[in-house]
Tab-separated table of N, CA, C and O and ligand atoms in Angstrom:
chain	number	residue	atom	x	y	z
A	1	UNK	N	0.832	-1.195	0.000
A	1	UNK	CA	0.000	0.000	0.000
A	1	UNK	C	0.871	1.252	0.000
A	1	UNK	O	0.503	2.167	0.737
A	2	UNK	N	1.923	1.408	-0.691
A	2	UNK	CA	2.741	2.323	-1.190
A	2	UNK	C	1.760	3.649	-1.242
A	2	UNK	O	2.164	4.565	-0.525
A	3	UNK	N	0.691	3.878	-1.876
A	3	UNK	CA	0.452	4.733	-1.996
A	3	UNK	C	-0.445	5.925	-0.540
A	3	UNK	O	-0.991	7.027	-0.498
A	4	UNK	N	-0.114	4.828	0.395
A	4	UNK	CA	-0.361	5.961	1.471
A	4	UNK	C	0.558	7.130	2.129
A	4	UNK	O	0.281	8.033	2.918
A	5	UNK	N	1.926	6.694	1.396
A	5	UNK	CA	3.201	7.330	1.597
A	5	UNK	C	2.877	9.183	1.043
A	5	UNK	O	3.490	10.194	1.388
A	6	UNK	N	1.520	9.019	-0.043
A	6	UNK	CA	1.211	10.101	-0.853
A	6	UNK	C	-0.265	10.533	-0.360
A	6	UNK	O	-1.020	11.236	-1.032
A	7	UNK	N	-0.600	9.937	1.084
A	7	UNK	CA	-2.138	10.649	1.108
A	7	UNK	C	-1.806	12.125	1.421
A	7	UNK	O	-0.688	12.495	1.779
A	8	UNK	N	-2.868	12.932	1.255
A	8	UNK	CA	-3.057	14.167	1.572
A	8	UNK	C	-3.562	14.022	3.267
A	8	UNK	O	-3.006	14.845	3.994
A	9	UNK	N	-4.234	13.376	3.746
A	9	UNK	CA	-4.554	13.289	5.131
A	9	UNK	C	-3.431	12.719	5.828
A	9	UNK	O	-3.420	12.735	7.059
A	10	UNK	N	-2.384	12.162	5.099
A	10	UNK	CA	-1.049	12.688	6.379
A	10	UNK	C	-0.812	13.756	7.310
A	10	UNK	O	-0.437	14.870	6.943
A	11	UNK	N	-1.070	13.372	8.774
A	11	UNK	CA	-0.751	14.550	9.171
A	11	UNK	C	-1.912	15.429	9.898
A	11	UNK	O	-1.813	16.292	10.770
A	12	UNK	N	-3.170	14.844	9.154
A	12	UNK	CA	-4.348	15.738	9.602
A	12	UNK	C	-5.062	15.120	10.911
A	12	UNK	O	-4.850	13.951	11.232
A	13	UNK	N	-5.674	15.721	11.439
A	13	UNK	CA	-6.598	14.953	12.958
A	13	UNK	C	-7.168	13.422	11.890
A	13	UNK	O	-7.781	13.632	10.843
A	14	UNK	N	-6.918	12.281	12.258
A	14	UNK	CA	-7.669	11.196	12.264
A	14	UNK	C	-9.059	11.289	11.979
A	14	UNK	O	-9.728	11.242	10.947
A	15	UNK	N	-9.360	11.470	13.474
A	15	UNK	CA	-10.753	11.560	13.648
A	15	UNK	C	-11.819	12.516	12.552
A	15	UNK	O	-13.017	12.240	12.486
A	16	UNK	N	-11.431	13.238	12.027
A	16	UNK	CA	-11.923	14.281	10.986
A	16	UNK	C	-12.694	12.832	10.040
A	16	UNK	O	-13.876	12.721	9.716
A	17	UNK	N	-11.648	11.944	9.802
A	17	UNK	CA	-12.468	10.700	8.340
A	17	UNK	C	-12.935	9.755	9.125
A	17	UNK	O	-13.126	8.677	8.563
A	18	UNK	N	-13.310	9.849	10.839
A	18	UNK	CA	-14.180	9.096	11.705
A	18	UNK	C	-15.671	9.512	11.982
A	18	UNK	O	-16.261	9.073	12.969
A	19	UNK	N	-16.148	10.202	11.264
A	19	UNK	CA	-17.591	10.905	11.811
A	19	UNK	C	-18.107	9.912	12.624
A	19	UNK	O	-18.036	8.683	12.598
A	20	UNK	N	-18.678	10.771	13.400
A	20	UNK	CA	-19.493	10.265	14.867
A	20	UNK	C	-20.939	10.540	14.653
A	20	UNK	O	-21.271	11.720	14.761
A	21	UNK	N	-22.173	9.372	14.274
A	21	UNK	CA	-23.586	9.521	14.177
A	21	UNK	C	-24.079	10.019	12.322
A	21	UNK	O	-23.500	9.897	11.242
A	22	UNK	N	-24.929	10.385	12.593
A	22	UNK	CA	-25.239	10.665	10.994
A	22	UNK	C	-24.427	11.211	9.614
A	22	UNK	O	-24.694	12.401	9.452
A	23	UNK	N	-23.986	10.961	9.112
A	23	UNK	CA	-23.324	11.664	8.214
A	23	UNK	C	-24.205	12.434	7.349
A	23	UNK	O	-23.584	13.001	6.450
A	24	UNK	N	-24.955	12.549	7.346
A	24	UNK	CA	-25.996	13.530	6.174
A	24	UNK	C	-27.192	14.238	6.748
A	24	UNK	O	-28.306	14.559	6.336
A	25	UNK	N	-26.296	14.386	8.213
A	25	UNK	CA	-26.950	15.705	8.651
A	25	UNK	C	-26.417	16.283	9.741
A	25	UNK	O	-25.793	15.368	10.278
A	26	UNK	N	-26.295	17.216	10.364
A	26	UNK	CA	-25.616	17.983	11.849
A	26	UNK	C	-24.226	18.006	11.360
A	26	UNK	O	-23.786	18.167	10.222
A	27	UNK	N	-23.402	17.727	12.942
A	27	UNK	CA	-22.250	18.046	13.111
A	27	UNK	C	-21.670	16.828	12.114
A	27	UNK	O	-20.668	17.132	11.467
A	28	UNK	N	-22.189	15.534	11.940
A	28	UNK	CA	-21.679	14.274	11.094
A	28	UNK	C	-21.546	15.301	9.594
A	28	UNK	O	-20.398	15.309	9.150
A	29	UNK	N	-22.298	15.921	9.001
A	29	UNK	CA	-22.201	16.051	7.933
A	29	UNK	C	-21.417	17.197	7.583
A	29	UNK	O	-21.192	17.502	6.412
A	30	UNK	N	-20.973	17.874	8.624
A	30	UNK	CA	-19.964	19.065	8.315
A	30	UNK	C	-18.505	18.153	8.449
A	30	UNK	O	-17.465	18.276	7.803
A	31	UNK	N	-18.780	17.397	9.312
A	31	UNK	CA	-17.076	16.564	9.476
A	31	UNK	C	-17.388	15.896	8.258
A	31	UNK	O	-16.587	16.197	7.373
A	32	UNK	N	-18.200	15.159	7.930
A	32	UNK	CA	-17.970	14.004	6.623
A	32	UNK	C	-17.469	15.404	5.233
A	32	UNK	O	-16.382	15.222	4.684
A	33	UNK	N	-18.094	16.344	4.910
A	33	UNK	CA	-18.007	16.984	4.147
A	33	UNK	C	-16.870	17.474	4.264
A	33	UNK	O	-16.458	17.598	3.111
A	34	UNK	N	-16.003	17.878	5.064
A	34	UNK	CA	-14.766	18.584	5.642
A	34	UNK	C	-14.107	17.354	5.247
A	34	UNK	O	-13.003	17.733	4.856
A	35	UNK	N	-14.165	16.090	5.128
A	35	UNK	CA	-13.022	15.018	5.388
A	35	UNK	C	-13.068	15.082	3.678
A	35	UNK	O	-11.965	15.132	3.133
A	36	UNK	N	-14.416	15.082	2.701
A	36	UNK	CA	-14.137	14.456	1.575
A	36	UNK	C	-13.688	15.979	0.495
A	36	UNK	O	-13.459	16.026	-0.714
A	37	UNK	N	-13.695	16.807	1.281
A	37	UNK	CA	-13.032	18.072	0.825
A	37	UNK	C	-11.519	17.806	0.973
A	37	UNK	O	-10.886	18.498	0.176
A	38	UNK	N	-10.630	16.906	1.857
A	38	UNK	CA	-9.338	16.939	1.500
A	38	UNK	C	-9.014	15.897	0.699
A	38	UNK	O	-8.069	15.925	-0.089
A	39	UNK	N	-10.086	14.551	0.932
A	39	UNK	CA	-10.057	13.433	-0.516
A	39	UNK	C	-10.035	14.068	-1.640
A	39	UNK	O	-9.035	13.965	-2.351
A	40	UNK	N	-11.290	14.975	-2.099
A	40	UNK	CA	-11.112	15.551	-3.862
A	40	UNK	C	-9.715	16.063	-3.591
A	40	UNK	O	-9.393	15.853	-4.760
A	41	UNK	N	-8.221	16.722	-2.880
A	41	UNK	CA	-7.388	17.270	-3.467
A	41	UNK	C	-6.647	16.269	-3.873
A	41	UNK	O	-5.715	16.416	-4.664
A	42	UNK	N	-6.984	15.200	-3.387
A	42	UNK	CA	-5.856	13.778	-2.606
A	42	UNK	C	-5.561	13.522	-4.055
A	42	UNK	O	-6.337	13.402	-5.003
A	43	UNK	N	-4.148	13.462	-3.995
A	43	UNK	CA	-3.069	12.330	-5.547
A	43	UNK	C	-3.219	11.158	-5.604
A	43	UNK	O	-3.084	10.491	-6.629
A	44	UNK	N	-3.531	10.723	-4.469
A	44	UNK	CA	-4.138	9.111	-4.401
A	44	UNK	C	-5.544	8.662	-4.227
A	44	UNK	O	-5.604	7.472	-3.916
A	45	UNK	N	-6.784	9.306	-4.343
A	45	UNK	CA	-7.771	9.216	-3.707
A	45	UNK	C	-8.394	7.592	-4.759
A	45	UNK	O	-8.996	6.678	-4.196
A	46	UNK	N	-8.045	7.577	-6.399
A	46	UNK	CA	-8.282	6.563	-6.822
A	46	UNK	C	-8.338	4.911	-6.156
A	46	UNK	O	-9.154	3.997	-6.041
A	47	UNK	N	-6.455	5.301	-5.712
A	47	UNK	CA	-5.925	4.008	-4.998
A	47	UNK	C	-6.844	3.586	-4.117
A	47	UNK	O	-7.484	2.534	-4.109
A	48	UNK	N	-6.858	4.666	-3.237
A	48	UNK	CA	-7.665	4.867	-1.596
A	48	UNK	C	-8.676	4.066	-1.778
A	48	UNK	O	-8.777	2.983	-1.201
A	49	UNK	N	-9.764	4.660	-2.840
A	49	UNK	CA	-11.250	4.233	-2.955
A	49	UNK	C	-11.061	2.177	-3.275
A	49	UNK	O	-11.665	1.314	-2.638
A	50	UNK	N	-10.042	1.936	-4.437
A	50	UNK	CA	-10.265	1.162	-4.550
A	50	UNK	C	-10.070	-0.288	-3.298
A	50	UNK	O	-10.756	-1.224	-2.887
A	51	UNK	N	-8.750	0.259	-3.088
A	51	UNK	CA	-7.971	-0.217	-1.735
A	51	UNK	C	-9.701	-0.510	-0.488
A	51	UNK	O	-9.978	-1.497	0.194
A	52	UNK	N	-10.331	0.551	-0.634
A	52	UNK	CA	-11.624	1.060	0.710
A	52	UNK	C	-12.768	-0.620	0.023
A	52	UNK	O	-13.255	-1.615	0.560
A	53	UNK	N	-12.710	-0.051	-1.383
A	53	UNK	CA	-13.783	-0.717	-1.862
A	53	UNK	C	-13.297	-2.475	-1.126
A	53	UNK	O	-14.082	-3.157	-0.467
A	54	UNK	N	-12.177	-2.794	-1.389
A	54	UNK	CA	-11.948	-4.381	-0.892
A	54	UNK	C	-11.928	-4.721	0.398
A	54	UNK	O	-11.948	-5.899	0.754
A	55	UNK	N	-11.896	-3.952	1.030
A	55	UNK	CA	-11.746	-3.757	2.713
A	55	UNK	C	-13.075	-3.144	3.164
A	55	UNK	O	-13.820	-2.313	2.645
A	56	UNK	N	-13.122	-3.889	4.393
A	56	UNK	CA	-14.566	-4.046	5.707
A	56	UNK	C	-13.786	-2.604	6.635
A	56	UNK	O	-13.651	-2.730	7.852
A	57	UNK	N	-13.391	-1.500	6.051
A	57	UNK	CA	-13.293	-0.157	6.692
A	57	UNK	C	-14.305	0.470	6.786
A	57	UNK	O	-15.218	0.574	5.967
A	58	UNK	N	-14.157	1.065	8.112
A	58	UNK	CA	-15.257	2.539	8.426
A	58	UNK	C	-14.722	3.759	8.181
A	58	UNK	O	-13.532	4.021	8.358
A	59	UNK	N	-15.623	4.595	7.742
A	59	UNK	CA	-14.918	5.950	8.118
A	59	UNK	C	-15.035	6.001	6.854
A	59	UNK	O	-15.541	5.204	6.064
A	60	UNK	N	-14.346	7.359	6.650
A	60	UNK	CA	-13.874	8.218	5.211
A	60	UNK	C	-12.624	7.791	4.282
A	60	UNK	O	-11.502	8.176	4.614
A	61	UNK	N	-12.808	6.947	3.043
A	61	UNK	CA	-11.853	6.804	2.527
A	61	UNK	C	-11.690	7.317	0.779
A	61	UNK	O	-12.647	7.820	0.192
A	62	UNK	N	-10.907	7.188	0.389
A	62	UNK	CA	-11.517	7.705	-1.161
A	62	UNK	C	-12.379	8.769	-1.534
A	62	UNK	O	-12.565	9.074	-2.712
A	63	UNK	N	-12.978	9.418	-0.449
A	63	UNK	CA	-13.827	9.838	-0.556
A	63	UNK	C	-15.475	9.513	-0.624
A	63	UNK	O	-16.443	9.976	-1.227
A	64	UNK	N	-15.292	8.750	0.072
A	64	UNK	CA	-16.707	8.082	0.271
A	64	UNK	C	-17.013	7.481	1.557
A	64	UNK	O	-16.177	6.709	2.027
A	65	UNK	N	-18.217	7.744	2.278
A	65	UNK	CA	-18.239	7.293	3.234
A	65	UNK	C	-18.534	5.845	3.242
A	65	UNK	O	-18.528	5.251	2.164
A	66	UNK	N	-18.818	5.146	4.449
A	66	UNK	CA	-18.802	3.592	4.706
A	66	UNK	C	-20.312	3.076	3.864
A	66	UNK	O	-20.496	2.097	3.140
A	67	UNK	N	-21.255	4.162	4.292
A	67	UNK	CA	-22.436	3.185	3.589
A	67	UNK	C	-22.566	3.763	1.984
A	67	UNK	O	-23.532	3.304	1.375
A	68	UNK	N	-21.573	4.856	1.131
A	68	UNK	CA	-21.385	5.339	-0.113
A	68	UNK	C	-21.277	3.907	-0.738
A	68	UNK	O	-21.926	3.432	-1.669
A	69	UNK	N	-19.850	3.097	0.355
A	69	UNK	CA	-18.952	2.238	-0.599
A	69	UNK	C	-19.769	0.946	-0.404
A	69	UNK	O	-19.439	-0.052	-1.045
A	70	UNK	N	-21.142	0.893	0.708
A	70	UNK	CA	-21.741	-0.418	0.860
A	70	UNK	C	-22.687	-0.698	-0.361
A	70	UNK	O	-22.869	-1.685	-1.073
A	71	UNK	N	-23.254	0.661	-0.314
A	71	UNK	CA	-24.311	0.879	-1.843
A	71	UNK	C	-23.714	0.490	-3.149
A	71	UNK	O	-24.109	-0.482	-3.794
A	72	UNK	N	-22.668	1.348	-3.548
A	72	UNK	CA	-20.889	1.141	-4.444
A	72	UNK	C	-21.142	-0.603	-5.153
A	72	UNK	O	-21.398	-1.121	-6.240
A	73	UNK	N	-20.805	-1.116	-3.373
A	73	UNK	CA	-20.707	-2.226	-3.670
A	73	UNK	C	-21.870	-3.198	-4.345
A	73	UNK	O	-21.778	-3.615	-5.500
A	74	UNK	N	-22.708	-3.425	-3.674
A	74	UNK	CA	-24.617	-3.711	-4.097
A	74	UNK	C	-24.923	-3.408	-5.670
A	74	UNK	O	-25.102	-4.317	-6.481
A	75	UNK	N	-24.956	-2.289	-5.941
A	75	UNK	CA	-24.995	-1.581	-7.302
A	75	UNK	C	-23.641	-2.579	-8.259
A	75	UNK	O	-23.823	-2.559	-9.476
A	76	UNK	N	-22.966	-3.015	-7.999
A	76	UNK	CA	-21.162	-3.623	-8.581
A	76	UNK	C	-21.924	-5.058	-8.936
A	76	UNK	O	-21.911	-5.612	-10.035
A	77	UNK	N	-22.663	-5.571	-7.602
A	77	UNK	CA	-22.962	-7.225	-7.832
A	77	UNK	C	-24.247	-6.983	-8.500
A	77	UNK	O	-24.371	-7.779	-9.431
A	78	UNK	N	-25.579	-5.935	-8.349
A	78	UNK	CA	-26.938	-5.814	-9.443
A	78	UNK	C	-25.955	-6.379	-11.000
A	78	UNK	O	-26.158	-7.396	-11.664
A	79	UNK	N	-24.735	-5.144	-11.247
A	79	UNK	CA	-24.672	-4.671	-12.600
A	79	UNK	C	-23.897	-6.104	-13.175
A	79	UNK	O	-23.940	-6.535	-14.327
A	80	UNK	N	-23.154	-6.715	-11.957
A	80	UNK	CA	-22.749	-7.765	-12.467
A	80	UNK	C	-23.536	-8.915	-12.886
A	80	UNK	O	-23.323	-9.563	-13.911
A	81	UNK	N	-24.780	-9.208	-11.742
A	81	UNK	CA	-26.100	-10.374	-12.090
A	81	UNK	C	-26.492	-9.900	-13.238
A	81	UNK	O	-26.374	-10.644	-14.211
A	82	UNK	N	-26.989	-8.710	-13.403
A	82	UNK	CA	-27.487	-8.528	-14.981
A	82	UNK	C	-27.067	-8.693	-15.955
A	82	UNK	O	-27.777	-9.112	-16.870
A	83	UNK	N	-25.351	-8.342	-16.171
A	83	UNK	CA	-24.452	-8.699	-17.116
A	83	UNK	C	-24.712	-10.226	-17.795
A	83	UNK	O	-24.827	-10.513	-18.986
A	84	UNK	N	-24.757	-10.994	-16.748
A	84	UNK	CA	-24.433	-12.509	-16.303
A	84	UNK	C	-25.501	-13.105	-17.483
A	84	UNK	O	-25.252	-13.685	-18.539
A	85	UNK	N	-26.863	-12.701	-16.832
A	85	UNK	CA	-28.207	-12.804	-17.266
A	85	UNK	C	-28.242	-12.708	-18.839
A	85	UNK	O	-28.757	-13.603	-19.510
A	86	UNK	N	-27.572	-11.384	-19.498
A	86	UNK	CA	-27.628	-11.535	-20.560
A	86	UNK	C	-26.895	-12.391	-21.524
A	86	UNK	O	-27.059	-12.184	-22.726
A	87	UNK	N	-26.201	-13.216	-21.165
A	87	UNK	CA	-25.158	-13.804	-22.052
A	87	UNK	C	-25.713	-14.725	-22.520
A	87	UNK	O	-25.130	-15.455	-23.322
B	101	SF4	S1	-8.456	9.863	-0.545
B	101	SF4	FE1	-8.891	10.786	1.440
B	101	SF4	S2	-8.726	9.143	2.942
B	101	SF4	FE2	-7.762	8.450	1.060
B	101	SF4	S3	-5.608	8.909	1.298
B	101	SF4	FE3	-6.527	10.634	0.240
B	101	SF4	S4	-7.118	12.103	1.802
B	101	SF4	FE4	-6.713	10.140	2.825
């Protein structure tokens, strides 16, 4: 995982890509929004996401929160059953 050597959240409070309670509303959604404001600058945020997508992580990675990348995922296996279906 070389490419954490290049995150942009080196360095920053942790807890900022830990939101505590709702993320899409209150104080959760100013921290979630604050965390994926330093993901869009991130040189690695690709890696991150994909790295997030294979891994049972919480929190802010790639820019996406935990239930972004659960949906992510769901939507990955629909598009794949359907694929399947048509052959
Ligand atoms: S995309 Fe976000 S969580 Fe991932 S390394 Fe970059 S700043 Fe950190």
């Amino acid at each position: 995982m070389n490419w954490r050597v290049r995150a942009l959240c080196r360095g920053d409070d942790p807890e900022m890509f830990f939101p505590i309670g709702n993320t899409t509303r209150g104080p959760g959604l100013k921290q979630t929004e604050a965390a994926k404001a330093v993901c869009g600058r991130c040189p690695v945020v690709r890696q991150c996401l994909d790295w997030a997508m294979e891994s049972p992580v919480e929190g802010i990675w790639g820019g996406t929160t935990e239930s972004e990348r659960r949906a992510a995922r769901r939507r990955l296996v629909r598009e794949s059953l359907t694929d399947t279906a048509h052959v």
